Coordinates of C-alpha atoms in Angstrom, one line a residue:
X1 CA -54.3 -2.8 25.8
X2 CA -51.1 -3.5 23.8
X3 CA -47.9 -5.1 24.9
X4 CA -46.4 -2.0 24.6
X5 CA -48.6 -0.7 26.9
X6 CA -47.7 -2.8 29.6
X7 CA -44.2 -2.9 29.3
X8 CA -42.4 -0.5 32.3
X9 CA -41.2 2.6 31.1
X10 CA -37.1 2.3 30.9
X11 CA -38.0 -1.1 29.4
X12 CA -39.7 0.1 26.7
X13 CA -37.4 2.8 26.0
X14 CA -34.3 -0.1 25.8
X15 CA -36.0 -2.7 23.7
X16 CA -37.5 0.3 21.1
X17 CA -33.9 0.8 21.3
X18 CA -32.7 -2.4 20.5
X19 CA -35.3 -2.5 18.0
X20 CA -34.1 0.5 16.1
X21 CA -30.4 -1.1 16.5
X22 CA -31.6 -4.2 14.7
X23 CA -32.9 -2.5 11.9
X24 CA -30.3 -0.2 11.1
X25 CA -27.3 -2.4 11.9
X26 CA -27.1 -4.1 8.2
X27 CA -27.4 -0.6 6.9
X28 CA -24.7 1.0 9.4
X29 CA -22.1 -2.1 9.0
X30 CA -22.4 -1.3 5.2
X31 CA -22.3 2.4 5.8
X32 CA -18.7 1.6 7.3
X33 CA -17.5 -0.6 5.2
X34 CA -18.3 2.1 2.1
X35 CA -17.0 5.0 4.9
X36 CA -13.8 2.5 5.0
X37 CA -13.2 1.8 1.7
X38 CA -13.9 5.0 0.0
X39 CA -17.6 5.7 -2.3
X40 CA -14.9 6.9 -4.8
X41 CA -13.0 3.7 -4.5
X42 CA -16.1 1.1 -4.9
X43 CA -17.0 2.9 -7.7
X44 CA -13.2 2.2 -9.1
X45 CA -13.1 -1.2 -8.3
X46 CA -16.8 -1.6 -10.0
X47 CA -14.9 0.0 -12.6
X48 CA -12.0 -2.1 -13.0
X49 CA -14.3 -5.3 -12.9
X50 CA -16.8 -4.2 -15.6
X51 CA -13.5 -3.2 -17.9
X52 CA -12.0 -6.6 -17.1
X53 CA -15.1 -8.9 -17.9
X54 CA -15.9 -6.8 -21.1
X55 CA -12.1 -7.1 -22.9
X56 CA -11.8 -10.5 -21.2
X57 CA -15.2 -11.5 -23.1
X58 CA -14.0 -9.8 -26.0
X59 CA -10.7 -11.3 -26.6
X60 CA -9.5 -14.5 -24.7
X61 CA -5.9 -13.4 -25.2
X62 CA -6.8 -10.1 -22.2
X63 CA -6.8 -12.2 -19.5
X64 CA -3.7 -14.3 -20.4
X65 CA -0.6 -14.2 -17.6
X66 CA 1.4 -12.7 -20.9
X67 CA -0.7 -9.6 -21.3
X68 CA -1.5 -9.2 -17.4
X69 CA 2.3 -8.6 -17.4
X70 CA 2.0 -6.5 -20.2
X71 CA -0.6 -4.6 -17.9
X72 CA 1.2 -4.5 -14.9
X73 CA 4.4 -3.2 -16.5
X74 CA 2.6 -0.1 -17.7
X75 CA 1.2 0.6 -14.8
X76 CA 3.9 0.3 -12.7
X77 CA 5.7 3.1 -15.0
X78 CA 2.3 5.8 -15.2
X79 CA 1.7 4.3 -11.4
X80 CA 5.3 6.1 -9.8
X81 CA 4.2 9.5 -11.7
X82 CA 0.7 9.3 -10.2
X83 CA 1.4 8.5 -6.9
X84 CA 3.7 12.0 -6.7
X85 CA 1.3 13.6 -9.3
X86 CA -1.4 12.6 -5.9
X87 CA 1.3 14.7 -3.5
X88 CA 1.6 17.4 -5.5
X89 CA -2.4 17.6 -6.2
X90 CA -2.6 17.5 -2.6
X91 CA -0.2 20.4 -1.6
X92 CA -2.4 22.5 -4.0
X93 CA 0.2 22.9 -6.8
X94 CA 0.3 20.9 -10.4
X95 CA 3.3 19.0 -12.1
X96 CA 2.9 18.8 -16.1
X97 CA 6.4 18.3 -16.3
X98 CA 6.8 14.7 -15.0
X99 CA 6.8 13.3 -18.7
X100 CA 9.6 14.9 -19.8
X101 CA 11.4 14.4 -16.6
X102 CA 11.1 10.4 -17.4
X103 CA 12.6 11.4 -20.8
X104 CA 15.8 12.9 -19.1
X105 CA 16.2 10.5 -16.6
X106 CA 16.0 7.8 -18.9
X107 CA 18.3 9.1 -21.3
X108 CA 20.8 10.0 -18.4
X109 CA 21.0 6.9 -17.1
X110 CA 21.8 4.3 -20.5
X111 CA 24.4 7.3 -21.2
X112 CA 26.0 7.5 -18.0
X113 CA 26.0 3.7 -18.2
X114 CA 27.7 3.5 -21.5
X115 CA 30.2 6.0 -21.0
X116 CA 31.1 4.5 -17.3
X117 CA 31.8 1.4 -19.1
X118 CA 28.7 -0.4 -18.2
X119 CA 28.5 1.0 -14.6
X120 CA 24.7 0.7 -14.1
X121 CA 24.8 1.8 -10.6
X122 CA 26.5 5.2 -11.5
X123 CA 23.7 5.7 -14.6
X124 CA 20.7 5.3 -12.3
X125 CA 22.4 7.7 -9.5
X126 CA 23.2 9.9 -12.5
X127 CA 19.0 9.6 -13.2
X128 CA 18.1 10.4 -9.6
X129 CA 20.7 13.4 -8.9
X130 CA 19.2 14.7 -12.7
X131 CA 15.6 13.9 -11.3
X132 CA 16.3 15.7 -8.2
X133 CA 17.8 18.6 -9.6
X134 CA 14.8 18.8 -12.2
X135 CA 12.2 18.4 -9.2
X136 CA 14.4 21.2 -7.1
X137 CA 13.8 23.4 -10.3
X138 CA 10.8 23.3 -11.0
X139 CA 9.7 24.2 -7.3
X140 CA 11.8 26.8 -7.3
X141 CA 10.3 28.5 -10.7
X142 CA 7.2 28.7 -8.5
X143 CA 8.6 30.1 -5.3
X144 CA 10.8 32.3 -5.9
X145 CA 9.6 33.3 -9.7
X146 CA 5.8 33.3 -8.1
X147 CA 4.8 31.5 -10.9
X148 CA 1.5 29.7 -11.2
X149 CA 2.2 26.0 -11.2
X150 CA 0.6 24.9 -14.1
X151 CA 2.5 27.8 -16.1
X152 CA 6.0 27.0 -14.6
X153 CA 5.7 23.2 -15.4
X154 CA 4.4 23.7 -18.7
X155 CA 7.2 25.4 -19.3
X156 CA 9.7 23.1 -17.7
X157 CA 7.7 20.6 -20.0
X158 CA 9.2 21.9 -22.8
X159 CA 12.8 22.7 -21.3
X160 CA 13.3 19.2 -20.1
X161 CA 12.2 18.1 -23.7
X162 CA 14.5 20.2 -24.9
X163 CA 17.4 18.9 -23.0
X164 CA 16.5 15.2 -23.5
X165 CA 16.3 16.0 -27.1
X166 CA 19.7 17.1 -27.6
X167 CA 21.4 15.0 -25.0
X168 CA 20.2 12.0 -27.3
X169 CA 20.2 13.8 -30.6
X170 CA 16.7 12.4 -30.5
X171 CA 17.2 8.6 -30.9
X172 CA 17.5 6.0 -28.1
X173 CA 20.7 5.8 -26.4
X174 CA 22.4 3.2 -24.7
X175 CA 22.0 -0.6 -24.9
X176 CA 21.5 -2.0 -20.7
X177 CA 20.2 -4.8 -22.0
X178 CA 22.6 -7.0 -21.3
X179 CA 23.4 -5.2 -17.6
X180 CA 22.6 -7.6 -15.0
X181 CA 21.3 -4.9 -12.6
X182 CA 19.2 -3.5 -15.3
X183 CA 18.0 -7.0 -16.4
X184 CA 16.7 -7.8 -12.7
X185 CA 14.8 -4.5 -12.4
X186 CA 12.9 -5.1 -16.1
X187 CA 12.6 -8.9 -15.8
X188 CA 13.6 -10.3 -11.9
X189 CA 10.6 -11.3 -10.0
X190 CA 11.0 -11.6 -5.8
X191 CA 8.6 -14.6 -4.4
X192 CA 7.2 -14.5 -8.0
X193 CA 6.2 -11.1 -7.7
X194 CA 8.2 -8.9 -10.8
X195 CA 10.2 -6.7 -9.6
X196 CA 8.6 -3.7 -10.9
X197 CA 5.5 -4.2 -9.4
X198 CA 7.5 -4.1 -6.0
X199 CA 9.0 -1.0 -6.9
X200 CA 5.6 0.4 -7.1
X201 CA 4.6 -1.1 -3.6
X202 CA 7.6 -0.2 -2.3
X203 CA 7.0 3.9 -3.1
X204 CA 3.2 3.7 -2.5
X205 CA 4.0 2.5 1.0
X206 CA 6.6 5.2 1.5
X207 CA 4.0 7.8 0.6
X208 CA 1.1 6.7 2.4
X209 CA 3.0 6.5 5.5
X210 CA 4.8 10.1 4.9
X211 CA 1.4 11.6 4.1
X212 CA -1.1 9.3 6.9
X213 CA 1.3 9.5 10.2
X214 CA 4.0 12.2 9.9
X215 CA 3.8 15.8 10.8
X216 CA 5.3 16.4 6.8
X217 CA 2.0 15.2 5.4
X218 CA -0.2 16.8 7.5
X219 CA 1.2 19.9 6.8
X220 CA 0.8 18.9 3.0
X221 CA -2.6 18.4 3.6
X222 CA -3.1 21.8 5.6
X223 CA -1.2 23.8 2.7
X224 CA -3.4 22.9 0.3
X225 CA -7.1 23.0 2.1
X226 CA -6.1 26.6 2.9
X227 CA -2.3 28.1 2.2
X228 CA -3.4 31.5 4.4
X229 CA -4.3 29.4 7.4
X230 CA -1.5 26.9 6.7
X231 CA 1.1 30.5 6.5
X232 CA -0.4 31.9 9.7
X233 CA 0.0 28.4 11.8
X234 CA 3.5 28.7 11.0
X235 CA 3.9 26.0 8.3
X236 CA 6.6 27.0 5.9
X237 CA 4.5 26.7 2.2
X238 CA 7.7 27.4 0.0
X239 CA 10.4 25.2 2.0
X240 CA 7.4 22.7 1.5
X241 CA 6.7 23.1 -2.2
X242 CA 10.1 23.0 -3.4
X243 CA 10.5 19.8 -1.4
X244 CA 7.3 18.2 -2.7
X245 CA 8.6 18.8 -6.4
X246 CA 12.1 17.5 -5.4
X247 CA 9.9 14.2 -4.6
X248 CA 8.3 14.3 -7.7
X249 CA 11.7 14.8 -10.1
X250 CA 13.3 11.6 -7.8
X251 CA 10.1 9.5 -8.5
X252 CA 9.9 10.5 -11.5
X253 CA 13.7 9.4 -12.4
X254 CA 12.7 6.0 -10.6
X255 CA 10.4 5.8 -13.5
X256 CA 12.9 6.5 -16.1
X257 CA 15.4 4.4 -14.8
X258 CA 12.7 1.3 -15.2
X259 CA 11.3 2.7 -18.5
X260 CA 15.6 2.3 -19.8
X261 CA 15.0 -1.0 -17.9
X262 CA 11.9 -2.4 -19.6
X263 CA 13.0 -0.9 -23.5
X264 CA 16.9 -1.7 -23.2
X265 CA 17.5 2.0 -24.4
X266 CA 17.0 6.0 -23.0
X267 CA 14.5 7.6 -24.7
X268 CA 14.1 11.1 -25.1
X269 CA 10.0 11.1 -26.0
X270 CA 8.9 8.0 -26.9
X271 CA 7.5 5.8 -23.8
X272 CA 7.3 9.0 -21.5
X273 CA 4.3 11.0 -23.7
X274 CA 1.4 11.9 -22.5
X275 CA 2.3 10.6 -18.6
X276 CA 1.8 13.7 -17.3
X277 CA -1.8 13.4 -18.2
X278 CA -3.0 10.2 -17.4
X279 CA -0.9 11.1 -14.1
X280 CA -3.5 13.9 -13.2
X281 CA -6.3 11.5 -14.7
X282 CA -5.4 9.0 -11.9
X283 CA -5.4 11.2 -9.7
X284 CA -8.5 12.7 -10.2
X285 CA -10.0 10.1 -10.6
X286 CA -9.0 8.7 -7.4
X287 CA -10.0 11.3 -5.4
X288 CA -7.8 13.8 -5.4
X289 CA -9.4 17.5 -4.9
X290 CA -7.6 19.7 -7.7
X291 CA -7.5 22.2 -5.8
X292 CA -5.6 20.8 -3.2
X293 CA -6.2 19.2 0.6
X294 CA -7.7 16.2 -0.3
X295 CA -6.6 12.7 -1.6
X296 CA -4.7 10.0 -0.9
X297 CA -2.6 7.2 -2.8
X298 CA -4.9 4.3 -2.6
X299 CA -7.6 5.7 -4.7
X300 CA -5.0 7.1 -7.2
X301 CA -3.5 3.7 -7.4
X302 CA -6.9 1.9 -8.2
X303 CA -7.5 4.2 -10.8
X304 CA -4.2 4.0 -12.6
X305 CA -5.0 0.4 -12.3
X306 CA -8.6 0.8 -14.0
X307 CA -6.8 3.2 -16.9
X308 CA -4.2 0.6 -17.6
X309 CA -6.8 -1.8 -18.2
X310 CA -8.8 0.3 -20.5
X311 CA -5.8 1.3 -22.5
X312 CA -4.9 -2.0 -23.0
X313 CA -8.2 -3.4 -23.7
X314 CA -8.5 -0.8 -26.7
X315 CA -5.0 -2.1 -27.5
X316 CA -5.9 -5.6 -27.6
X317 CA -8.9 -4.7 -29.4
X318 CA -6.6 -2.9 -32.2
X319 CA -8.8 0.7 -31.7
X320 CA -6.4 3.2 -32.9
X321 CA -4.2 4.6 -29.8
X322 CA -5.6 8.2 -30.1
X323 CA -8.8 7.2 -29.0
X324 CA -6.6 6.8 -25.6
X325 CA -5.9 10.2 -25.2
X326 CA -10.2 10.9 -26.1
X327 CA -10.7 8.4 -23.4
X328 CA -8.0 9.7 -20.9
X329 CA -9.4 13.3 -21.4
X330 CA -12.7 12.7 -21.3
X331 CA -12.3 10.8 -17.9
X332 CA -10.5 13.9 -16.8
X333 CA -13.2 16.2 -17.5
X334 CA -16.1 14.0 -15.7
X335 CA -13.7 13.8 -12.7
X336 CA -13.4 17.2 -12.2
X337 CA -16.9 17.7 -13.2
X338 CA -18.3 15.0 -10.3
X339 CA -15.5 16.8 -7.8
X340 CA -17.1 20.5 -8.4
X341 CA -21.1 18.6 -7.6
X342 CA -19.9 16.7 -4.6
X343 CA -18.1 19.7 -3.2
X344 CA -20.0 22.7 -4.1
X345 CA -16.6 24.6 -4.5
X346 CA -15.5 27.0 -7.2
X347 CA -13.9 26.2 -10.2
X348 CA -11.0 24.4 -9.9
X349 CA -7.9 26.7 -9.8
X350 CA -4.4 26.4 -8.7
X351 CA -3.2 29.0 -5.8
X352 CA -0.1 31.0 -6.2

């Protein structure tokens, strides 16, 4: 006769209960902590460490404070794009404009400050209205124009370009380098934290907040997991598109304003290439369903993190830069490729 056996019959049933608690509980704390912290977002962070220790074994110069700035700076630039590139994403739509916005804004802002007689407050409100207005545009291309996303931006791409081009002749403009104001935002530091990096903070709290606990980014969320149901539960899709791009052409200023900041001068191209993509890399990457619905900023802000260190890992190594874009693209691709196994969805598309 076994113990078992003898044991009354609630009894058994509790401790065969407790038993099973016992050996599951390792398995269901670390079950939560993965639920918690995102598989995506382990995965990241693995990421980032394995990119660290290999450049850092490489070259002893990686891990210096120097180039940990140097790190931090670009992200902080790529970061503000990503984060709105994340809202976008979410809302089911797509921004390739953003780069080009940067350009304008930047360029805006050192003019405005030189013709203003060194007014920097004036050139950066100049760079947000311009942002704004760019943002407003673009959303309303879509709306009213019922324009594919991706078609409309690429062609605001090229507009913006355009207009940065010929507002600057196509050379830096400006010299802010001797602005206090823009001085503090390239170079201050608040409790030894630069100030850029707060900045950054600063937005990515401001969007997780709009999109985690207000009624705005739940019906972000709801337009882009399914517009129909979204329309016919009363949610206004195109009041909320046009204001989701306006976001993006204001965050997207922020960044130029800092990229005039960090260089001394507006540029037209040059530091704002190729930010559109690494944008939609990041956020990919980070979780974000391309087809809308799904995401958030904390993944998108690890990966950004994790392509900053790549790039300038390959920087430090001296690989030629175009192998950046190679890398960038190809991350893309297994992003969306992991995104279409895990889901079981159709190709990714963009509604109209």
């Amino acid at each position: 006769m076994t113990t078992k056996a003898m044991r009354p019959e609630g009894q058994e049933h509790d401790q065969d209960q407790d038993q099973h608690r016992m050996s599951t509980a390792p398995r269901s704390r670390a079950a939560a902590w993965l639920g918690a912290v995102g598989g995506q977002n382990v995965g990241l962070i693995g990421g980032l460490i394995l990119v660290t220790a290999l450049f850092g074994s490489l070259n002893s110069a990686y891990l210096t404070w120097a180039n940990i700035k140097v790190i931090g700076d670009a992200v902080t630039i790529s970061g503000l794009l990503a984060l709105v590139q994340t809202v976008v994403i979410i809302c089911g739509a797509l921004d390739i404009s953003v780069g080009s916005q940067v350009g304008v804004a930047s360029v805006v802002s050192a003019m405005v400050f030189t013709s203003t007689g060194s007014n920097a407050l004036l050139g950066i409100a100049a760079a947000l209205g311009v942002g704004l207005l760019a943002g407003l545009v673009n959303g309303a291309v879509i709306v009213y124009g019922r324009i594919n996303p991706v078609i409309a931006t690429l062609a605001t791409l090229a507009v913006y370009k355009g207009v940065a081009q010929l507002l600057s002749k196509g050379a830096a403009q400006g010299y802010v380098s001797n602005d206090d104001v823009f001085v503090f935002l390239a170079n201050g530091a608040i409790a030894g934290v630069p100030v850029l990096l707060w900045v950054l903070a600063l937005v990515t709290v401001c969007i997780h907040l709009l999109l985690k606990y207000t009624d705005i980014g739940r019906n972000v969320y709801a337009i882009g997991g399914n517009d129909t149901a979204a329309r016919l539960a009363g949610i206004h899709i195109n009041k909320y598109l046009i204001a989701v791009y306006g976001l993006a052409g204001v965050v997207a200023a922020v960044a130029g304003v800092l990229l005039t900041a960090r260089t001394g001068f507006g540029h037209p191209v040059s530091g704002s290439e190729g930010l559109e993509l690494k944008a939609i890399t990041a956020a990919a990457l980070g979780g974000c369903l391309l087809t809308g619905g799904r995401g958030g900023v904390g993944g998108t802000l690890l990966a950004i993190t994790l392509l900053g260190a790549l790039d300038n890992g390959l920087t430090v190594e001296g690989v030629n830069p175009f192998w950046q874009n190679v890398a960038q693209g190809t991350l893309l691709v297994a992003a969306v490729v992991i995104q279409k196994r895990r889901t079981g969805e159709r190709a990714v598309g963009l509604p109209t």
